[in-house]
Tab-separated table of C-alpha atoms in Angstrom:
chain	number	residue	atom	x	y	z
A	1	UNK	CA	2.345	3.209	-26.814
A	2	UNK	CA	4.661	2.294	-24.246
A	3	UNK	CA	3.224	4.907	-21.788
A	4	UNK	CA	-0.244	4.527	-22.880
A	5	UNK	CA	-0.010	0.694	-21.747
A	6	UNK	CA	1.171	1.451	-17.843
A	7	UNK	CA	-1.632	3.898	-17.694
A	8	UNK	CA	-4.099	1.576	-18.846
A	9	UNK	CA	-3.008	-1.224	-16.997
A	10	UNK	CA	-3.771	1.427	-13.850
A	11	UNK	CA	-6.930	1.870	-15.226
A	12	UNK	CA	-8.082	-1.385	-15.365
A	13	UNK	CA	-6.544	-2.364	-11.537
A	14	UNK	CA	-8.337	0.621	-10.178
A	15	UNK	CA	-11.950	-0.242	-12.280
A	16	UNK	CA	-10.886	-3.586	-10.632
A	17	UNK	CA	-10.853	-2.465	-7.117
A	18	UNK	CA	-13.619	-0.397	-7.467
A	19	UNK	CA	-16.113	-2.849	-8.407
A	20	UNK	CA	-14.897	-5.188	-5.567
A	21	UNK	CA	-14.685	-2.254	-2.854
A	22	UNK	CA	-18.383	-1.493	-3.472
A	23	UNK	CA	-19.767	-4.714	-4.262
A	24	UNK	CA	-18.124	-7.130	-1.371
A	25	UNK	CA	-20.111	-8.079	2.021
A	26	UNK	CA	-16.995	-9.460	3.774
A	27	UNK	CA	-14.528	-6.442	5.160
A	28	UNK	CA	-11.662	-7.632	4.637
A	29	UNK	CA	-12.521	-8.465	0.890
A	30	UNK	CA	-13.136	-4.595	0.522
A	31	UNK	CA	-9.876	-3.636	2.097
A	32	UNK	CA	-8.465	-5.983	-0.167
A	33	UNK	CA	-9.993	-4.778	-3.179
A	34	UNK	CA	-9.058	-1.323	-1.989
A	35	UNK	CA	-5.292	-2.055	-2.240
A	36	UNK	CA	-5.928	-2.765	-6.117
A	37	UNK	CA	-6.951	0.958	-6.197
A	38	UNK	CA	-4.079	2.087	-4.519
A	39	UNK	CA	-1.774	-0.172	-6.857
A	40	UNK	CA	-3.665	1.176	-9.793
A	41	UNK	CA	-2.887	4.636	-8.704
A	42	UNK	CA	0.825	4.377	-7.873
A	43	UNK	CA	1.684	2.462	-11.730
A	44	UNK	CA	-0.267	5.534	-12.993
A	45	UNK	CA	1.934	8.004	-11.021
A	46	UNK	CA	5.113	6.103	-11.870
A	47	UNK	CA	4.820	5.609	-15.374
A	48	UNK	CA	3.663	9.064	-15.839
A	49	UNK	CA	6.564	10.443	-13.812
A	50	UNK	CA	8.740	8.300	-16.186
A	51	UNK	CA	7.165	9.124	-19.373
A	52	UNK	CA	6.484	12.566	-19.053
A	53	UNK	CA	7.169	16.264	-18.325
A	54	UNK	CA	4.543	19.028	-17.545
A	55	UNK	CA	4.354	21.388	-20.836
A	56	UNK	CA	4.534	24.452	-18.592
A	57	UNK	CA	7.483	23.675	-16.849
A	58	UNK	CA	9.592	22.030	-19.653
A	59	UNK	CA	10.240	25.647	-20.786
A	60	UNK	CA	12.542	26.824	-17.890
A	61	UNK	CA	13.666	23.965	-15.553
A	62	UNK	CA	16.999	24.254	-13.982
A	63	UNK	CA	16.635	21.041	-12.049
A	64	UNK	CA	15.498	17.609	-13.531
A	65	UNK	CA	15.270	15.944	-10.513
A	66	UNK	CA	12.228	17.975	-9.813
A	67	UNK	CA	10.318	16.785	-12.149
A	68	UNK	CA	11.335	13.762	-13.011
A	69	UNK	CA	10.634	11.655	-9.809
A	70	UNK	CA	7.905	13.756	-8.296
A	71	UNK	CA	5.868	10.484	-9.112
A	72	UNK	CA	7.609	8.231	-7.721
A	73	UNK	CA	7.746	10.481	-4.426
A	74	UNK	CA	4.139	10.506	-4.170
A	75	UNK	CA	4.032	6.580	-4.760
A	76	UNK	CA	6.225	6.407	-1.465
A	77	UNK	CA	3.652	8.384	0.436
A	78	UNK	CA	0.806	6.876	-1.130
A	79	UNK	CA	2.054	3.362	-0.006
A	80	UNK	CA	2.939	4.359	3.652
A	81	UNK	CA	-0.592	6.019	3.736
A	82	UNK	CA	-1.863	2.631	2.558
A	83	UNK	CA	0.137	0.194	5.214
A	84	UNK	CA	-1.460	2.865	8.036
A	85	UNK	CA	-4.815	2.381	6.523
A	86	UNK	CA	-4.468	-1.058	6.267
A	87	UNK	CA	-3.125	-1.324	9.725
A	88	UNK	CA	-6.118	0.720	11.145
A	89	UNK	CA	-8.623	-0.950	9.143
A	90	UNK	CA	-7.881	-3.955	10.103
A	91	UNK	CA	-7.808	-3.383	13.855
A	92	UNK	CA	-11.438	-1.807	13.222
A	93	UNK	CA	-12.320	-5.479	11.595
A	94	UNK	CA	-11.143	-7.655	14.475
A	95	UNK	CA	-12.758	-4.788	16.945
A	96	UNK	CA	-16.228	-5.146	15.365
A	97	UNK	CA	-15.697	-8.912	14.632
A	98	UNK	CA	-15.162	-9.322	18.720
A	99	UNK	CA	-17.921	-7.256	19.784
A	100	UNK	CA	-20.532	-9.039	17.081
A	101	UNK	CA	-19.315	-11.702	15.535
A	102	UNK	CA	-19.666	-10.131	12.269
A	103	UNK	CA	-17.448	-9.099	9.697
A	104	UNK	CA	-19.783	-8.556	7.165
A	105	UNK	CA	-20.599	-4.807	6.091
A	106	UNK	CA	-23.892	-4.957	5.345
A	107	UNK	CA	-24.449	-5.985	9.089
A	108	UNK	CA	-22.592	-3.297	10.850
A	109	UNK	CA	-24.291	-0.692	8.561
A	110	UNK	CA	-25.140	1.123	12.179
A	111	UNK	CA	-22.599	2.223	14.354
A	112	UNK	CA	-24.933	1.388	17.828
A	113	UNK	CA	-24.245	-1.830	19.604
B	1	UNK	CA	13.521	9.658	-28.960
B	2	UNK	CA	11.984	8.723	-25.716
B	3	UNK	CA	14.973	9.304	-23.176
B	4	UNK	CA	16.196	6.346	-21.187
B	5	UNK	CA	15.285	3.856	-23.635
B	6	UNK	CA	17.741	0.919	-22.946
B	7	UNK	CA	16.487	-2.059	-23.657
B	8	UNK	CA	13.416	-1.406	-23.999
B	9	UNK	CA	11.345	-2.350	-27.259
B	10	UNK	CA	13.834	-5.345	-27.164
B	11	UNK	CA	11.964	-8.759	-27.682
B	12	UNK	CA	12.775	-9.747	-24.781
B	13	UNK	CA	11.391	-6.799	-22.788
B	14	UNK	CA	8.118	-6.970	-24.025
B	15	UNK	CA	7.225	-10.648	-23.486
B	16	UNK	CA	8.375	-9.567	-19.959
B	17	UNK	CA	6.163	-6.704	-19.913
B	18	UNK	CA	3.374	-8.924	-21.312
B	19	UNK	CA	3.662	-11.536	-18.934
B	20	UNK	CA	3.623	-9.378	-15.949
B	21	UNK	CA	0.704	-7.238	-17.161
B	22	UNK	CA	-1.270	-10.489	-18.206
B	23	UNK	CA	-1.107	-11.965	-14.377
B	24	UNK	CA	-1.238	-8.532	-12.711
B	25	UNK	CA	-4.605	-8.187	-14.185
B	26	UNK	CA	-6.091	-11.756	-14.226
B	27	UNK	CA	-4.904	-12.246	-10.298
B	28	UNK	CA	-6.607	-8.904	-9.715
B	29	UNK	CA	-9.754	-10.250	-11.330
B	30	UNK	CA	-9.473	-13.466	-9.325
B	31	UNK	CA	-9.069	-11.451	-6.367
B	32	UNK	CA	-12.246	-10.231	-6.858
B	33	UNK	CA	-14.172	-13.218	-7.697
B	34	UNK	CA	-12.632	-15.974	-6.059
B	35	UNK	CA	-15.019	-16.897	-3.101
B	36	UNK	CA	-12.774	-18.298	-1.047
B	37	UNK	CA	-11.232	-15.343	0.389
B	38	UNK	CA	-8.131	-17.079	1.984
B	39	UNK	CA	-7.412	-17.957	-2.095
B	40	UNK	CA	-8.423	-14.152	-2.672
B	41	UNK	CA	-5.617	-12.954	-0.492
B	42	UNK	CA	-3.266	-15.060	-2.357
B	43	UNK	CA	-3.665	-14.077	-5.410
B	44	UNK	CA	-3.617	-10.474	-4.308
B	45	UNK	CA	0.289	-11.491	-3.625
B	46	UNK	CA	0.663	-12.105	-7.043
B	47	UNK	CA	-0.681	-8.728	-8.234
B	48	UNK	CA	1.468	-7.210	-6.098
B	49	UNK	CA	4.297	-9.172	-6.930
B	50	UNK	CA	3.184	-7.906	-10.511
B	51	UNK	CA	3.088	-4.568	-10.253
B	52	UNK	CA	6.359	-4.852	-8.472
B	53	UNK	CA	7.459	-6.141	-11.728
B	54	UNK	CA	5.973	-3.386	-13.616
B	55	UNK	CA	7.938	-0.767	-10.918
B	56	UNK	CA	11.042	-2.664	-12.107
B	57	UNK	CA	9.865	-1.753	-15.898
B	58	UNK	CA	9.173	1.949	-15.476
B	59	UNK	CA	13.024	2.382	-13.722
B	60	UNK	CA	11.451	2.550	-10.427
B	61	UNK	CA	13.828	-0.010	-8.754
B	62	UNK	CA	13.467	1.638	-4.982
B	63	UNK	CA	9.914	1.537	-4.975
B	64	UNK	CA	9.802	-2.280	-6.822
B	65	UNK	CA	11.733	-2.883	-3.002
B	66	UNK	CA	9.511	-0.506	-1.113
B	67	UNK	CA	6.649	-2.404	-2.896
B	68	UNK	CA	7.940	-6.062	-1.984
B	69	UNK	CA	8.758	-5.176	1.705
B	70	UNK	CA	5.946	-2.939	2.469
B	71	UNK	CA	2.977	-4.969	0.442
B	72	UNK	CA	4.210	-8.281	-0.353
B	73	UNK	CA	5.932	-8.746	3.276
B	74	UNK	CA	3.939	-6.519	5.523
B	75	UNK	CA	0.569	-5.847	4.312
B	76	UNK	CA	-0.169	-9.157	2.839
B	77	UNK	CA	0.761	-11.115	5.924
B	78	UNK	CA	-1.364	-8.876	7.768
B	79	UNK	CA	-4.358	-9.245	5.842
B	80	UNK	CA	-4.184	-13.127	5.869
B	81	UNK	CA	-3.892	-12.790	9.790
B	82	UNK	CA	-6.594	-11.016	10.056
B	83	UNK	CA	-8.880	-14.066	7.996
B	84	UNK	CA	-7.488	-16.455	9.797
B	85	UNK	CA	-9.059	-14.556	12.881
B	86	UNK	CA	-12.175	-13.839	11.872
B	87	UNK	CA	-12.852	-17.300	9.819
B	88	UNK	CA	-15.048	-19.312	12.207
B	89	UNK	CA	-18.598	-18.151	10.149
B	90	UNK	CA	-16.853	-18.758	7.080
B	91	UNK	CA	-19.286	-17.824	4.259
B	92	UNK	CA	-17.199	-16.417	1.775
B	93	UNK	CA	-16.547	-13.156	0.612
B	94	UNK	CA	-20.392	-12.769	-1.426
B	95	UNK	CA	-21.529	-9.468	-2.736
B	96	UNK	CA	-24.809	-7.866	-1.886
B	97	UNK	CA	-27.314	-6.860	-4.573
B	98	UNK	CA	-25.755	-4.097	-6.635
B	99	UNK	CA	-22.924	-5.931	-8.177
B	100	UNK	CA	-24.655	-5.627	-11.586
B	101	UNK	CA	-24.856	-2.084	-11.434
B	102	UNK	CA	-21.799	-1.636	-9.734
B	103	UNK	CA	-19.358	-3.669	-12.611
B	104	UNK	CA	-21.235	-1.385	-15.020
B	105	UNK	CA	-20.108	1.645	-13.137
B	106	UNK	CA	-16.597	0.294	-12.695
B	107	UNK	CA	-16.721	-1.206	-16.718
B	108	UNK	CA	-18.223	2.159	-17.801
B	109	UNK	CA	-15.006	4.282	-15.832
B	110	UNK	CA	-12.487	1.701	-17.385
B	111	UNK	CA	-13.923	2.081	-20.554
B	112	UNK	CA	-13.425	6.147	-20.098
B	113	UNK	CA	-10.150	6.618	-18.635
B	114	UNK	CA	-9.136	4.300	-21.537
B	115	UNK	CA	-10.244	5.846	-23.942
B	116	UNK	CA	-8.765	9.420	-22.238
B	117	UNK	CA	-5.622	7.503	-21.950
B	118	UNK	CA	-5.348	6.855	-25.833
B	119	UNK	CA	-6.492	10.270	-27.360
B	120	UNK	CA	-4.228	12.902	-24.815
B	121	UNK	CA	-1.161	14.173	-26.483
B	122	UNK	CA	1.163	13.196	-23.988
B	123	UNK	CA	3.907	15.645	-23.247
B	124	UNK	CA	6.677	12.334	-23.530
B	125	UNK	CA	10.119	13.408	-22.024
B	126	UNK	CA	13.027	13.348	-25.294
B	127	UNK	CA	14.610	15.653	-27.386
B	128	UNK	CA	11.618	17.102	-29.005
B	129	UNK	CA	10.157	18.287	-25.325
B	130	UNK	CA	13.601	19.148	-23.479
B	131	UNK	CA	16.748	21.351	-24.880
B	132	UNK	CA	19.985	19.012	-24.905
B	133	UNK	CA	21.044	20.735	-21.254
B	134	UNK	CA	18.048	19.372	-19.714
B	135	UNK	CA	18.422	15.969	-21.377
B	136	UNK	CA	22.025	15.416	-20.182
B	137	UNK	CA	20.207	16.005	-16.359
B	138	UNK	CA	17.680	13.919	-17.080
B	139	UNK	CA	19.952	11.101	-17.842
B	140	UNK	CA	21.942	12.049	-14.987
B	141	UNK	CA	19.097	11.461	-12.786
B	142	UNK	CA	17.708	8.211	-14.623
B	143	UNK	CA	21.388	6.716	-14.169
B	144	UNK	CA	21.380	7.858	-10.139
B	145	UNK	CA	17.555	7.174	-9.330
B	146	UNK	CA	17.839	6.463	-5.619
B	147	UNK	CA	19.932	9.607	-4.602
B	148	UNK	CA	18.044	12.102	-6.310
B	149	UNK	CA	15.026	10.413	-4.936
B	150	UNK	CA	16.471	10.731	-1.875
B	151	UNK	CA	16.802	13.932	-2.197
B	152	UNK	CA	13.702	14.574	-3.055
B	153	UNK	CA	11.993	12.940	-0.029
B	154	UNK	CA	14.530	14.457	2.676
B	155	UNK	CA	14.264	18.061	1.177
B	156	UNK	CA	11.564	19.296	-1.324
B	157	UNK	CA	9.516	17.295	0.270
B	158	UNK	CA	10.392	16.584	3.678
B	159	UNK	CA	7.228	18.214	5.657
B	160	UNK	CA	5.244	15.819	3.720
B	161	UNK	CA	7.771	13.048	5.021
B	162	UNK	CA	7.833	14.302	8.501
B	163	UNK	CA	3.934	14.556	8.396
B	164	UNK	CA	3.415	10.914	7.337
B	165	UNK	CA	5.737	9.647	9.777
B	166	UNK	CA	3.732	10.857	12.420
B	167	UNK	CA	0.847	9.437	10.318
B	168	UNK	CA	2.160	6.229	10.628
B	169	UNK	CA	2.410	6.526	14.359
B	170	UNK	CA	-0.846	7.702	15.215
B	171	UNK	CA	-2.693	4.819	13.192
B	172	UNK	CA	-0.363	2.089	14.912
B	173	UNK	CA	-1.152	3.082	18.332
B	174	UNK	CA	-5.196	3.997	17.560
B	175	UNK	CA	-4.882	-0.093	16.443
B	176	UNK	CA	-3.400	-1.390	18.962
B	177	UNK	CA	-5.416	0.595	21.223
B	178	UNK	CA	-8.756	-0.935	19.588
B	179	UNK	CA	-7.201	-4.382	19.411
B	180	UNK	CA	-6.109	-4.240	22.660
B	181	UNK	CA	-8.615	-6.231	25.188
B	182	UNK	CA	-9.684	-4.868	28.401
């Protein structure tokens, strides 16, 4: 139970973020709702990485580091990869929002002026 | 026995737990359906605040800090600059059409992985999965988190760290290039 309960939290932050990443008009909201699903993702990894251990390798390990915070590494990547997405995403935003006014998605479906 | 079990199970520990998962998941919701989207980006501090809080939980105490400097200080800031820029035709953040169909999608994926989630035999880490060598490591490196992890990101993994530094680069200059006005 007490790993079951991290992963479903995950579960429900991700299901979260998906349903505002595809539904939302405004950019930003998307973007937004797209950090949920990278939250989601890196409690998943964590609490796996804490709970844990792949059934192949628990055989013949000589070093528990390896497998014991190999989720946590990934949650470090996964959250730099974020802030650059973020970073770039937003730039994108203002960009379109100073060429046409817009910041809605549905009206810079085309990529033309 | 599940290894590294401190305090956990303790009364105390899972009021904390349930507190944090309660407003994690209702400040994601709001996040979603607030239309205000100024208020939004609020209350998407306090799910990440939350799942800071949940990092704590799971022994992750370098990436609860990561979390609260990278999202909470960073990110967040960012994001409410980046309203406050674009605010003037303020008309909320609406959704288009689909939403039905799209929160059954979403409902009908949270209702699978959850169900997933509670029927896998899960391989947990204690005495019935490791040998009593492995177990003394493992507490070895549950006791001394940050230096195996940092270990772990400056050697088994350090193309991969290398690789995303340059990551980082590239998408801070491609911004500031398209932000920049001519």
């Amino acid at each position: 139970m007490t790993l079951e309960r991290f992963l479903i939290i995950g579960a429900i932050l991700f299901a979260i973020g998906l349903y505002g990443a595809l539904s939302k008009k405004h950019a930003i909201a998307v973007l937004m709702s797209l950090e949920l699903m990278f939250n989601g993702v890196n409690v998943t990894a964590v609490a796996l990485s804490r709970y844990t251990v792949p059934k192949a390798l628990s055989e013949n390990i000589e070093n528990a580091a390896s497998f014991l915070l190999t989720g946590q590494v990934f949650a470090v990547f996964i959250i730099t990869v974020a802030a650059a997405e973020v970073a770039l995403g937003l730039a994108i935003i203002i960009a379109i929002y100073r060429s046409r006014s817009t910041v809605l998605v549905t009206e810079a479906a085309d990529m033309k002026k | 026995m599940i290894l590294g079990e401190g305090t956990e199970g303790a009364l105390i520990t899972e009021l904390v737990f349930w507190v944090i998962a309660l407003s994690t998941v209702v400040s994601a919701i709001a996040v979603v359906q607030i239309r205000d989207l100024f208020r939004a980006s609020l209350f998407l501090i306090v799910t990440l605040l939350g799942v800071a809080g949940l990092f704590i939980l799971l022994r992750a105490e370098f990436l609860a800090g990561v979390q609260l400097m990278v999202y909470v200080g960073a990110i967040s800031v960012l994001i409410i600059f980046a309203i406050l820029m674009t605010r003037d035709l303020e008309e909320g953040s609406t959704s288009h059409s689909f939403r039905i169909p799209v929160a059954l999608v979403s409902l009908i994926l949270m209702g699978v992985s959850i169900y997933a989630i509670s029927n896998t035999e899960w391989n947990i880490i204690g005495s019935e999965t490791l040998n009593p060598d492995q177990m003394n490591q493992a507490a070895h490196v549950f006791t001394n988190g940050i230096p195996t992890l940092a270990k772990l990101l400056l050697r088994d993994f350090v193309l991969a760290f290398e690789v995303v530094s340059v990551l980082l680069l590239a998408a801070v200059l491609g911004s500031l290039a398209l932000v920049r006005g001519r």
